[in-house]
CSV table of C-alpha atoms in Angstrom, one decimal:
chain,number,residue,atom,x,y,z
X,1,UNK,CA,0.0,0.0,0.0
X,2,UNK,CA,1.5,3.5,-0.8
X,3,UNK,CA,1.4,6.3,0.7
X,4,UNK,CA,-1.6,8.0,-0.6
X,5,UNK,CA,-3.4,4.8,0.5
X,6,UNK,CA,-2.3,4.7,3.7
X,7,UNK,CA,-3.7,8.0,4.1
X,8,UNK,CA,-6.7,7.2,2.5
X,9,UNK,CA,-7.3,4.6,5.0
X,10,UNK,CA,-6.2,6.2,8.2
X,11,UNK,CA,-8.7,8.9,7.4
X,12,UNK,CA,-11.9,6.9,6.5
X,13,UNK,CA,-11.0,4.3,9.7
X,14,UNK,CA,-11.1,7.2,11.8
X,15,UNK,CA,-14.7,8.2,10.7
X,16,UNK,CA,-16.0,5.0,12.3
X,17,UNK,CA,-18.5,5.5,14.9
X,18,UNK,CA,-17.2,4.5,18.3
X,19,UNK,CA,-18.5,0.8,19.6
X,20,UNK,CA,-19.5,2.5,22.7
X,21,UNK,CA,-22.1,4.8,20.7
X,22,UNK,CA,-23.2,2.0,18.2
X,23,UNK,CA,-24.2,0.1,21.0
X,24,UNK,CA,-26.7,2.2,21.9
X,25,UNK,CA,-29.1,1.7,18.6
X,26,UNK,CA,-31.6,-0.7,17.3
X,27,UNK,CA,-30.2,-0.6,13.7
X,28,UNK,CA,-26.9,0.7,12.4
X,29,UNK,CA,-26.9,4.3,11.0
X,30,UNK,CA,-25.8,3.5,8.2
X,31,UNK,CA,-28.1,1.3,6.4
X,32,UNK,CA,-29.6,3.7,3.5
X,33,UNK,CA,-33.4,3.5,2.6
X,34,UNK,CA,-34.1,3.0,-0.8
X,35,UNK,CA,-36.8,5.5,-1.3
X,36,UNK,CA,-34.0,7.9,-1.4
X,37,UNK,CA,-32.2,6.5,-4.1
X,38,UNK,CA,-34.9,6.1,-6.8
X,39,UNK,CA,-33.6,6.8,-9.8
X,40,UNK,CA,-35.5,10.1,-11.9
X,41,UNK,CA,-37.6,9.5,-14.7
X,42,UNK,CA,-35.7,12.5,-16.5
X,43,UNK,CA,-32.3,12.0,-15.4
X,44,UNK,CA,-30.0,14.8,-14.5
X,45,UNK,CA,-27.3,16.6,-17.1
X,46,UNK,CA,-24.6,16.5,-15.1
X,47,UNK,CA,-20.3,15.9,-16.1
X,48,UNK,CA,-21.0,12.3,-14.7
X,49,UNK,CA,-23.9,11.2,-17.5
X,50,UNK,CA,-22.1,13.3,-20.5
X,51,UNK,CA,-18.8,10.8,-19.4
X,52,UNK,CA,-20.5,8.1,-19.7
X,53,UNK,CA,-22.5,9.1,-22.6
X,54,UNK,CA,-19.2,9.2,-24.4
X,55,UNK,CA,-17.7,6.2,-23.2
X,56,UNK,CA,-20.6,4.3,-24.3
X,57,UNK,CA,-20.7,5.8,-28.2
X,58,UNK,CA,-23.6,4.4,-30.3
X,59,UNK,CA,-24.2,1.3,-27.9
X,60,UNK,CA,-22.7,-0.5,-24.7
X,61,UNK,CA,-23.3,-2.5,-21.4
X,62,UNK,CA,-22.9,-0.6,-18.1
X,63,UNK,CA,-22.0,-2.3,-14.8
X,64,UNK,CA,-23.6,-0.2,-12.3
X,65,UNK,CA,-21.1,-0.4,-8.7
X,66,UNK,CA,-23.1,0.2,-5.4
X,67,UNK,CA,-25.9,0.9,-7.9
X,68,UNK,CA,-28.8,1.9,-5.2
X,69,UNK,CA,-31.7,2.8,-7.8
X,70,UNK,CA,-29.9,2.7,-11.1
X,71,UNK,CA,-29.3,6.3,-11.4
X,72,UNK,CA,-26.2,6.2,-12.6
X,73,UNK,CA,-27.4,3.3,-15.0
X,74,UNK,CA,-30.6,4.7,-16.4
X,75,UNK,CA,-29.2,7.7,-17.3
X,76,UNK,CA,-28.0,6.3,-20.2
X,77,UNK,CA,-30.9,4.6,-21.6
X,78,UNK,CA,-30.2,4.9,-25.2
X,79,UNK,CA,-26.9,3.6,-25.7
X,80,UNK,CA,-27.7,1.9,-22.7
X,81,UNK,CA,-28.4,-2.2,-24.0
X,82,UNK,CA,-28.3,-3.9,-20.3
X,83,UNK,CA,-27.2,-3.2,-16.9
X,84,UNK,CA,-26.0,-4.9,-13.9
X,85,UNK,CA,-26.5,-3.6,-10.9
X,86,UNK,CA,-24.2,-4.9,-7.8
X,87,UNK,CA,-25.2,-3.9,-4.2
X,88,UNK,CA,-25.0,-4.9,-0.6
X,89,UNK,CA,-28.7,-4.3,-0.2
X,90,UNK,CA,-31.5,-6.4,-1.6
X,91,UNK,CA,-34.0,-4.0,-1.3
X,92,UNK,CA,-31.8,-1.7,-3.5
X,93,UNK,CA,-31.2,-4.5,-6.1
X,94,UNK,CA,-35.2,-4.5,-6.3
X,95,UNK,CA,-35.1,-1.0,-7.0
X,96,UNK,CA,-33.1,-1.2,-9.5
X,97,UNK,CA,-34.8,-4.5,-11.0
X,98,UNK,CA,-37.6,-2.2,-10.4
X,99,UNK,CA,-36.4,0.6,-12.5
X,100,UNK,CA,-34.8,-1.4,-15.5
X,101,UNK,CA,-38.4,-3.4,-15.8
X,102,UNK,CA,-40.2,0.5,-16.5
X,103,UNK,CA,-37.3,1.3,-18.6
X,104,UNK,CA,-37.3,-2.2,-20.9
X,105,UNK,CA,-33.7,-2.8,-20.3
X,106,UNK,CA,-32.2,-5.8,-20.1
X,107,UNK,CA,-30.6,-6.7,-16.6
X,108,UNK,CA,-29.4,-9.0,-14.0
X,109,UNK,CA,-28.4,-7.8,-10.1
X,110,UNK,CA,-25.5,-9.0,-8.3
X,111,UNK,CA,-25.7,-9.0,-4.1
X,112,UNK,CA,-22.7,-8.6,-2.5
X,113,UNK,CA,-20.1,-6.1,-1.7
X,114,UNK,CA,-17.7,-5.1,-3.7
X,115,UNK,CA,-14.5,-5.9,-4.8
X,116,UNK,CA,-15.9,-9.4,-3.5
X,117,UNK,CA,-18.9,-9.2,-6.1
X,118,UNK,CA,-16.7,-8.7,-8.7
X,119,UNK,CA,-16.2,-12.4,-10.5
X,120,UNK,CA,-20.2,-12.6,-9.9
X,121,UNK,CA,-20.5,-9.4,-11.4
X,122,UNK,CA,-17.9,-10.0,-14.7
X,123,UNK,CA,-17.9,-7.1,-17.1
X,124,UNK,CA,-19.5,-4.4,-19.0
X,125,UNK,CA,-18.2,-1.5,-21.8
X,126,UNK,CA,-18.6,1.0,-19.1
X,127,UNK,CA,-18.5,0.7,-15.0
X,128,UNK,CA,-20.0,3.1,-13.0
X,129,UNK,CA,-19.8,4.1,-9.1
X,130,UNK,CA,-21.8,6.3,-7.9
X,131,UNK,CA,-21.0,8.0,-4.4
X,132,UNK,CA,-19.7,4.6,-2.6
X,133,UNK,CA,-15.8,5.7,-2.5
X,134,UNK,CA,-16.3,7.7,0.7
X,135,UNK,CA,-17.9,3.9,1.9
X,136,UNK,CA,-14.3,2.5,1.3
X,137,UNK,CA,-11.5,2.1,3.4
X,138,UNK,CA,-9.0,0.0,0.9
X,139,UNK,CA,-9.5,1.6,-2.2
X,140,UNK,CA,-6.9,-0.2,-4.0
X,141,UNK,CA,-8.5,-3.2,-4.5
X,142,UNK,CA,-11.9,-1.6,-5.4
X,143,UNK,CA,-10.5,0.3,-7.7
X,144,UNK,CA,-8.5,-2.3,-9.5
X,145,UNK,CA,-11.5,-4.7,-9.5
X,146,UNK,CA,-13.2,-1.6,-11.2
X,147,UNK,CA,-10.9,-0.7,-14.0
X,148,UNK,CA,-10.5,-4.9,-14.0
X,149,UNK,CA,-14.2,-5.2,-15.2
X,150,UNK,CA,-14.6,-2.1,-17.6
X,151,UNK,CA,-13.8,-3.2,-21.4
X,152,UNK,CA,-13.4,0.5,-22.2
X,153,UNK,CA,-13.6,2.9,-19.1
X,154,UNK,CA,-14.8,3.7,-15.7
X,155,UNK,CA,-16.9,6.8,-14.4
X,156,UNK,CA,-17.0,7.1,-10.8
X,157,UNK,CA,-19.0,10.4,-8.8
X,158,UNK,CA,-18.4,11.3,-5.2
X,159,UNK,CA,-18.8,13.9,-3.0
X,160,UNK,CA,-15.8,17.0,-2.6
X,161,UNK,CA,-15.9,15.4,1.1
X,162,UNK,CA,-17.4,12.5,3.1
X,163,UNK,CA,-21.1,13.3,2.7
X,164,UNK,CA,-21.4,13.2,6.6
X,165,UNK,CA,-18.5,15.1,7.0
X,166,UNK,CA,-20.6,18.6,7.5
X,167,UNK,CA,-22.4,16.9,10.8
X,168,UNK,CA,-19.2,16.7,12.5
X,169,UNK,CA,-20.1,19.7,14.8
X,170,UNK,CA,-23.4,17.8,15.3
X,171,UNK,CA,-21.2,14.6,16.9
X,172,UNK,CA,-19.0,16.9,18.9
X,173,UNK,CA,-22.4,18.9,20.2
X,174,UNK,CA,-24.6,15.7,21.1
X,175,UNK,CA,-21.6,13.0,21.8
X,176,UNK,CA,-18.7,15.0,22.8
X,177,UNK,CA,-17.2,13.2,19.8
X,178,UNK,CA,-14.4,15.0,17.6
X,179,UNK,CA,-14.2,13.8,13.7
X,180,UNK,CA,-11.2,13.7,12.1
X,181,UNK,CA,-10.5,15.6,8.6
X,182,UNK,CA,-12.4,13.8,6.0
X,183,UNK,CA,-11.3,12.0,3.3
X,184,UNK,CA,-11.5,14.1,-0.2
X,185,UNK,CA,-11.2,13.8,-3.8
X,186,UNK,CA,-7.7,14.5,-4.2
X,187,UNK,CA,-7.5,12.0,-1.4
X,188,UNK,CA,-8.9,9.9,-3.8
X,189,UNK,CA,-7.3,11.0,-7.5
X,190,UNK,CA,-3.7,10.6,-5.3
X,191,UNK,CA,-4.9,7.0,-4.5
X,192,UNK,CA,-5.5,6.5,-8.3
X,193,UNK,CA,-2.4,8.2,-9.7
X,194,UNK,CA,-0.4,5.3,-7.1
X,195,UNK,CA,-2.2,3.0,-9.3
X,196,UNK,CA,-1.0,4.3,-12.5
X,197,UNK,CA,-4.6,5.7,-13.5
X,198,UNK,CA,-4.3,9.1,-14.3
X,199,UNK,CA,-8.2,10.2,-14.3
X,200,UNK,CA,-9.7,13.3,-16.0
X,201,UNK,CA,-11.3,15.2,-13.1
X,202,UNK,CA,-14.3,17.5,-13.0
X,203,UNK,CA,-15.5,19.0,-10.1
X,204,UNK,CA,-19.1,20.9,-10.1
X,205,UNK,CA,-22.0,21.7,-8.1
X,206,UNK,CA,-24.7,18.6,-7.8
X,207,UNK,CA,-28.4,20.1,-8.2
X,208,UNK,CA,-30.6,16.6,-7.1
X,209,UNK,CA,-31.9,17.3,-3.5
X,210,UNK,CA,-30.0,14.9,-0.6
X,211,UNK,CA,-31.4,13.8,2.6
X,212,UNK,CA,-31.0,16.1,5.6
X,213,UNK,CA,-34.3,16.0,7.6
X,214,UNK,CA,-34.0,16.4,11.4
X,215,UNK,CA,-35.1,12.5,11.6
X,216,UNK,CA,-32.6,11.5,9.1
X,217,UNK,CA,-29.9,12.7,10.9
X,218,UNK,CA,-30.8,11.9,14.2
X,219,UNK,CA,-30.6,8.4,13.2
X,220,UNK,CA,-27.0,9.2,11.4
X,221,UNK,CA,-26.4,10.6,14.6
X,222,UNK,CA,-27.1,7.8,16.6
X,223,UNK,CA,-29.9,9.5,17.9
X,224,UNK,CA,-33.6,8.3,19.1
X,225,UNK,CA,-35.7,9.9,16.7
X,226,UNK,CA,-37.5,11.5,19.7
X,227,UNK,CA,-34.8,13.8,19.5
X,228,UNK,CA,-35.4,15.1,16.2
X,229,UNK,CA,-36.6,18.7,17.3
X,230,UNK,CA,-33.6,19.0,19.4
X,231,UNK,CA,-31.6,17.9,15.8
X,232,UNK,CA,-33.4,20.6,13.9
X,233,UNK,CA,-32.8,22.9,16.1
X,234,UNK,CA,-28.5,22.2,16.0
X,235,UNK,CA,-29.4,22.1,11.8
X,236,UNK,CA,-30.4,25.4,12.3
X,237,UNK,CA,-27.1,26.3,14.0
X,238,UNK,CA,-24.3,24.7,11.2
X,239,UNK,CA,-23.0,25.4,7.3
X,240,UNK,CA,-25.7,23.7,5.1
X,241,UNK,CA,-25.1,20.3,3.5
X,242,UNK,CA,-22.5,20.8,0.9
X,243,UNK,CA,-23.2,19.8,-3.0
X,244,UNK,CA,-19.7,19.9,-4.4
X,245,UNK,CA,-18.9,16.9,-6.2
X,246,UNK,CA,-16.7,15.3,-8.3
X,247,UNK,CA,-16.8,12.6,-11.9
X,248,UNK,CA,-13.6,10.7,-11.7
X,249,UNK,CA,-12.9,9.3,-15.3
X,250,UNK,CA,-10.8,7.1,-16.5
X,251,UNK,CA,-10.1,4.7,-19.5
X,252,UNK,CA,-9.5,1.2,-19.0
């Protein structure tokens, strides 16, 4: 592992929620509901679709990477001629099944996390991975299994920062809890360039609406929901959730 992984993983490992908090909840924080990951009937214009628009040409499979919904996937219905989706969450790989059935394209879903879903997975023209880096902690291996499966290039979208990184003040106020820095995207392109990928970066502002309701992050916060006026409230109080983000490209 080099250097820029190292850091990479020091950083997300320290973002872990301490055992002694996690203990105290039902359910883990983490688990995402898949009502907030249904994929737009019109999809978005963003640097992230036009990539893969282009990688795609006149036709091409897509291998859709911690897929959620299928946005990333549906976008390109068109090109598009089948999709697999691989996620850790059924529910999400019914979404997508879901999504792909209203679109009439082709598909099959893997379950499993990734890099281990890979060989179940196999390959596609394009691979896609939407906002799951920040989920990683050794990114070497998920990135080679990425570039590994794409036959002629991968497009991958993330957030500038962990997306939870602007509740920090939010764990220091209701846990006495200090974050480390987060993770970023030249955290990420430094991981990539140790590779020997050198990926064409564009970094712009993301319009689509993301989760921030006092219940949703009292649950992030390892909070009762009872205590969502008291998270509203500290919302009230802290920088608004950041929409900087980032399409990592490059060719296989």
């Amino acid at each position: 592992m080099g250097g820029a992984a190292e850091r990479w993983a020091e950083l997300q490992e320290g973002r872990a929620v301490p055992p002694e908090i996690l203990a105290q909840v039902p359910a883990s924080p983490w688990v995402h509901d898949p009502q907030d990951f249904t994929a737009p009937d019109v999809p978005s214009d963003t640097p992230s679709r036009d990539a893969g628009l282009a990688l795609l040409g006149a036709a091409g499979s897509v291998l859709d990477v911690g897929c959620g919904g299928g946005d990333a996937a549906f976008a390109l219905v068109g090109p598009l001629t089948d999709a697999t989706g691989a996620d850790q969450q059924q529910d999400m790989l019914d979404l997508f099944a879901a999504g792909a059935r209203a679109r009439g394209v082709p598909f099959r879903t893997v379950l499993g996390r990734w890099p281990d879903a890979a060989p179940d997975a196999g390959s596609a023209d394009l691979v896609t991975c939407h906002h799951v880096l920040h989920n990683v902690v050794d990114l070497p291996p998920f990135v080679a299994a990425l570039t590994a499966a794409a036959r002629r290039g991968v497009v991958v979208e993330m957030m500038a920062e962990h997306p939870m990184a602007w509740l920090d003040p939010l764990w220091v106020r209701f846990h006495g809890l200090h974050r480390p820095p987060s993770a970023t995207t030249e955290d990420a392109v430094a991981v990539l360039r140790e590779l020997g990928l050198e990926p064409e970066v564009t970094r712009w502002e993301r319009s689509r609406r993301l989760p921030h309701d006092p219940a949703w992050v009292a649950r992030r916060l390892c909070l009762p929901v009872a205590r969502a006026d008291e998270v509203a409230t500290a919302l009230a109080e802290i920088p608004a959730r950041t929409r900087t983000a980032a399409t990592l490209v490059w060719r296989s």
